[in-house]
PDB file of C-alpha atoms in Angstrom:
ATOM      1  CA  UNK A   1     -10.939   6.504  14.433  1.00  0.00           C
ATOM      2  CA  UNK A   2     -10.503   6.233  18.168  1.00  0.00           C
ATOM      3  CA  UNK A   3     -10.381   2.537  18.776  1.00  0.00           C
ATOM      4  CA  UNK A   4      -8.209  -0.273  19.982  1.00  0.00           C
ATOM      5  CA  UNK A   5      -5.206  -1.046  17.833  1.00  0.00           C
ATOM      6  CA  UNK A   6      -5.183  -4.710  16.915  1.00  0.00           C
ATOM      7  CA  UNK A   7      -2.325  -4.879  14.406  1.00  0.00           C
ATOM      8  CA  UNK A   8       0.248  -2.477  12.934  1.00  0.00           C
ATOM      9  CA  UNK A   9       2.391  -3.563   9.987  1.00  0.00           C
ATOM     10  CA  UNK A  10       4.871  -1.756   7.752  1.00  0.00           C
ATOM     11  CA  UNK A  11       5.625  -2.288   4.093  1.00  0.00           C
ATOM     12  CA  UNK A  12       7.824  -1.090   1.263  1.00  0.00           C
ATOM     13  CA  UNK A  13       7.200  -1.088  -2.468  1.00  0.00           C
ATOM     14  CA  UNK A  14       9.150  -0.166  -5.574  1.00  0.00           C
ATOM     15  CA  UNK A  15       8.015   0.870  -9.050  1.00  0.00           C
ATOM     16  CA  UNK A  16      11.007   0.507 -11.348  1.00  0.00           C
ATOM     17  CA  UNK A  17       9.299   1.203 -14.665  1.00  0.00           C
ATOM     18  CA  UNK A  18       6.509   3.464 -15.849  1.00  0.00           C
ATOM     19  CA  UNK A  19       6.867   6.140 -13.169  1.00  0.00           C
ATOM     20  CA  UNK A  20       3.391   5.641 -11.686  1.00  0.00           C
ATOM     21  CA  UNK A  21       3.179   6.833  -8.059  1.00  0.00           C
ATOM     22  CA  UNK A  22       0.005   4.783  -7.473  1.00  0.00           C
ATOM     23  CA  UNK A  23       1.855   1.585  -8.389  1.00  0.00           C
ATOM     24  CA  UNK A  24       4.563   2.483  -5.906  1.00  0.00           C
ATOM     25  CA  UNK A  25       1.913   3.446  -3.310  1.00  0.00           C
ATOM     26  CA  UNK A  26      -0.111   0.219  -3.572  1.00  0.00           C
ATOM     27  CA  UNK A  27       2.889  -2.099  -3.320  1.00  0.00           C
ATOM     28  CA  UNK A  28       3.912  -1.298   0.268  1.00  0.00           C
ATOM     29  CA  UNK A  29       0.304  -1.786   1.359  1.00  0.00           C
ATOM     30  CA  UNK A  30       0.323  -5.257  -0.213  1.00  0.00           C
ATOM     31  CA  UNK A  31       3.759  -5.862   1.294  1.00  0.00           C
ATOM     32  CA  UNK A  32       2.468  -4.936   4.741  1.00  0.00           C
ATOM     33  CA  UNK A  33      -0.510  -7.294   4.636  1.00  0.00           C
ATOM     34  CA  UNK A  34       0.381 -10.139   2.286  1.00  0.00           C
ATOM     35  CA  UNK A  35       2.727 -12.485   4.136  1.00  0.00           C
ATOM     36  CA  UNK A  36       1.978 -11.316   7.607  1.00  0.00           C
ATOM     37  CA  UNK A  37      -0.552 -11.455  10.372  1.00  0.00           C
ATOM     38  CA  UNK A  38      -2.712  -8.690   8.884  1.00  0.00           C
ATOM     39  CA  UNK A  39      -3.669 -10.713   5.816  1.00  0.00           C
ATOM     40  CA  UNK A  40      -4.218 -13.783   7.937  1.00  0.00           C
ATOM     41  CA  UNK A  41      -6.297 -11.910  10.477  1.00  0.00           C
ATOM     42  CA  UNK A  42      -8.268 -10.061   7.832  1.00  0.00           C
ATOM     43  CA  UNK A  43      -8.661 -12.610   5.066  1.00  0.00           C
ATOM     44  CA  UNK A  44      -8.246 -16.107   6.402  1.00  0.00           C
ATOM     45  CA  UNK A  45      -9.186 -15.767  10.060  1.00  0.00           C
ATOM     46  CA  UNK A  46      -6.633 -18.245  11.474  1.00  0.00           C
ATOM     47  CA  UNK A  47      -6.548 -16.304  14.729  1.00  0.00           C
ATOM     48  CA  UNK A  48      -9.930 -17.186  16.185  1.00  0.00           C
ATOM     49  CA  UNK A  49      -8.721 -16.338  19.681  1.00  0.00           C
ATOM     50  CA  UNK A  50      -7.874 -12.779  18.653  1.00  0.00           C
ATOM     51  CA  UNK A  51     -11.188 -12.422  16.860  1.00  0.00           C
ATOM     52  CA  UNK A  52     -13.052 -13.885  19.833  1.00  0.00           C
ATOM     53  CA  UNK A  53     -11.323 -11.678  22.415  1.00  0.00           C
ATOM     54  CA  UNK A  54     -11.872  -8.653  20.177  1.00  0.00           C
ATOM     55  CA  UNK A  55     -15.526  -9.609  19.746  1.00  0.00           C
ATOM     56  CA  UNK A  56     -15.353  -9.664  15.949  1.00  0.00           C
ATOM     57  CA  UNK A  57     -17.671 -11.693  13.777  1.00  0.00           C
ATOM     58  CA  UNK A  58     -17.503  -9.699  10.544  1.00  0.00           C
ATOM     59  CA  UNK A  59     -14.173  -8.592   9.031  1.00  0.00           C
ATOM     60  CA  UNK A  60     -15.912  -5.592   7.469  1.00  0.00           C
ATOM     61  CA  UNK A  61     -16.360  -4.149  10.968  1.00  0.00           C
ATOM     62  CA  UNK A  62     -12.642  -3.513  11.374  1.00  0.00           C
ATOM     63  CA  UNK A  63     -11.102  -0.140  10.644  1.00  0.00           C
ATOM     64  CA  UNK A  64      -7.965   0.007   8.520  1.00  0.00           C
ATOM     65  CA  UNK A  65      -5.864   3.170   8.555  1.00  0.00           C
ATOM     66  CA  UNK A  66      -3.241   3.359   5.831  1.00  0.00           C
ATOM     67  CA  UNK A  67      -0.437   5.916   5.776  1.00  0.00           C
ATOM     68  CA  UNK A  68       1.739   6.074   2.657  1.00  0.00           C
ATOM     69  CA  UNK A  69       4.836   8.141   1.917  1.00  0.00           C
ATOM     70  CA  UNK A  70       5.505   8.256  -1.819  1.00  0.00           C
ATOM     71  CA  UNK A  71       7.165  10.567  -4.347  1.00  0.00           C
ATOM     72  CA  UNK A  72       4.619  12.807  -6.107  1.00  0.00           C
ATOM     73  CA  UNK A  73       1.799  12.096  -3.608  1.00  0.00           C
ATOM     74  CA  UNK A  74      -0.566  14.444  -5.429  1.00  0.00           C
ATOM     75  CA  UNK A  75      -0.801  11.838  -8.218  1.00  0.00           C
ATOM     76  CA  UNK A  76      -2.202   9.156  -5.883  1.00  0.00           C
ATOM     77  CA  UNK A  77      -5.996   8.971  -5.895  1.00  0.00           C
ATOM     78  CA  UNK A  78      -7.551   8.415  -2.467  1.00  0.00           C
ATOM     79  CA  UNK A  79      -9.498   5.319  -3.532  1.00  0.00           C
ATOM     80  CA  UNK A  80      -6.720   3.441  -5.318  1.00  0.00           C
ATOM     81  CA  UNK A  81      -4.208   2.341  -2.678  1.00  0.00           C
ATOM     82  CA  UNK A  82      -6.740   1.059  -0.100  1.00  0.00           C
ATOM     83  CA  UNK A  83      -8.440  -0.961  -2.852  1.00  0.00           C
ATOM     84  CA  UNK A  84      -5.803  -3.659  -2.314  1.00  0.00           C
ATOM     85  CA  UNK A  85      -7.193  -4.249   1.196  1.00  0.00           C
ATOM     86  CA  UNK A  86      -9.834  -6.981   1.203  1.00  0.00           C
ATOM     87  CA  UNK A  87     -12.033  -5.825   4.101  1.00  0.00           C
ATOM     88  CA  UNK A  88     -12.830  -3.097   6.554  1.00  0.00           C
ATOM     89  CA  UNK A  89     -13.593   0.598   6.704  1.00  0.00           C
ATOM     90  CA  UNK A  90     -10.523   2.121   5.060  1.00  0.00           C
ATOM     91  CA  UNK A  91      -8.916   5.520   5.403  1.00  0.00           C
ATOM     92  CA  UNK A  92      -5.849   6.736   3.561  1.00  0.00           C
ATOM     93  CA  UNK A  93      -3.307   9.424   4.310  1.00  0.00           C
ATOM     94  CA  UNK A  94      -0.762  10.085   1.575  1.00  0.00           C
ATOM     95  CA  UNK A  95       2.290  12.225   2.163  1.00  0.00           C
ATOM     96  CA  UNK A  96       5.453  13.152   0.396  1.00  0.00           C
ATOM     97  CA  UNK A  97       8.261  10.759   1.126  1.00  0.00           C
ATOM     98  CA  UNK A  98       9.826   7.574  -0.016  1.00  0.00           C
ATOM     99  CA  UNK A  99      12.582   8.001  -2.525  1.00  0.00           C
ATOM    100  CA  UNK A 100      13.263   8.715  -6.185  1.00  0.00           C
ATOM    101  CA  UNK A 101      16.255   6.840  -7.551  1.00  0.00           C
ATOM    102  CA  UNK A 102      17.631   7.616 -10.988  1.00  0.00           C
ATOM    103  CA  UNK A 103      18.481   4.418 -12.790  1.00  0.00           C
ATOM    104  CA  UNK A 104      19.158   3.396 -16.301  1.00  0.00           C
ATOM    105  CA  UNK A 105      15.570   3.264 -17.457  1.00  0.00           C
ATOM    106  CA  UNK A 106      14.995   3.207 -21.175  1.00  0.00           C
ATOM    107  CA  UNK A 107      13.232   6.527 -21.600  1.00  0.00           C
ATOM    108  CA  UNK A 108      11.153   7.036 -24.758  1.00  0.00           C
ATOM    109  CA  UNK A 109      13.239  10.049 -25.706  1.00  0.00           C
ATOM    110  CA  UNK A 110      16.367   7.922 -26.002  1.00  0.00           C
ATOM    111  CA  UNK A 111      15.017   5.080 -28.168  1.00  0.00           C
ATOM    112  CA  UNK A 112      12.264   4.545 -30.746  1.00  0.00           C
ATOM    113  CA  UNK A 113       8.853   3.918 -29.148  1.00  0.00           C
ATOM    114  CA  UNK A 114       8.735   0.274 -30.255  1.00  0.00           C
ATOM    115  CA  UNK A 115      11.990  -0.311 -28.374  1.00  0.00           C
ATOM    116  CA  UNK A 116      10.751   1.095 -25.056  1.00  0.00           C
ATOM    117  CA  UNK A 117       9.146  -2.054 -23.583  1.00  0.00           C
ATOM    118  CA  UNK A 118       8.652  -0.765 -20.051  1.00  0.00           C
ATOM    119  CA  UNK A 119       6.680   2.384 -20.871  1.00  0.00           C
ATOM    120  CA  UNK A 120       9.211   4.560 -19.052  1.00  0.00           C
ATOM    121  CA  UNK A 121       8.734   8.313 -19.068  1.00  0.00           C
ATOM    122  CA  UNK A 122      12.219   8.908 -17.670  1.00  0.00           C
ATOM    123  CA  UNK A 123      14.851   7.068 -15.627  1.00  0.00           C
ATOM    124  CA  UNK A 124      13.158   7.485 -12.224  1.00  0.00           C
ATOM    125  CA  UNK A 125      12.350   4.578  -9.920  1.00  0.00           C
ATOM    126  CA  UNK A 126       9.956   5.199  -7.014  1.00  0.00           C
ATOM    127  CA  UNK A 127      10.242   3.718  -3.537  1.00  0.00           C
ATOM    128  CA  UNK A 128       7.246   4.064  -1.223  1.00  0.00           C
ATOM    129  CA  UNK A 129       6.632   3.055   2.381  1.00  0.00           C
ATOM    130  CA  UNK A 130       3.381   2.368   4.210  1.00  0.00           C
ATOM    131  CA  UNK A 131       2.007   1.733   7.671  1.00  0.00           C
ATOM    132  CA  UNK A 132      -1.201  -0.277   7.934  1.00  0.00           C
ATOM    133  CA  UNK A 133      -3.113  -0.161  11.222  1.00  0.00           C
ATOM    134  CA  UNK A 134      -6.045  -2.419  11.989  1.00  0.00           C
ATOM    135  CA  UNK A 135      -8.336  -1.084  14.709  1.00  0.00           C
ATOM    136  CA  UNK A 136     -11.483  -2.314  16.371  1.00  0.00           C
ATOM    137  CA  UNK A 137     -14.173  -0.379  18.194  1.00  0.00           C
ATOM    138  CA  UNK A 138     -13.460   0.331  21.842  1.00  0.00           C
TER     139      UNK A 138
END
């Protein structure tokens, strides 16, 4: 979308158990918006001056572009990661990146199933990063 950038935030997320790339992909998006200006601007509207100058009256009129770098990006469904965003027209770009760290996960092959409480498939931990851009029409 060719528009005016209002906010850009970065986030990081980690999935230590279960080896689910979508879990790792959604966490940096939440991290980018949760404690910061994006969540406040999108969800709670405490920046009336910004909204007024931007000419916004409806948060669903914003455009949110999400870029995520995660291990095994082909396993991330296009609709899942942006679902954590409360408002706006959302687009998602997923690419290979982030990091795979081998830890000491309790993999099902090493212990009986009833002793594998974290549903690990192996000892991998996924680290993902995201950039969340909020744009408004020019």
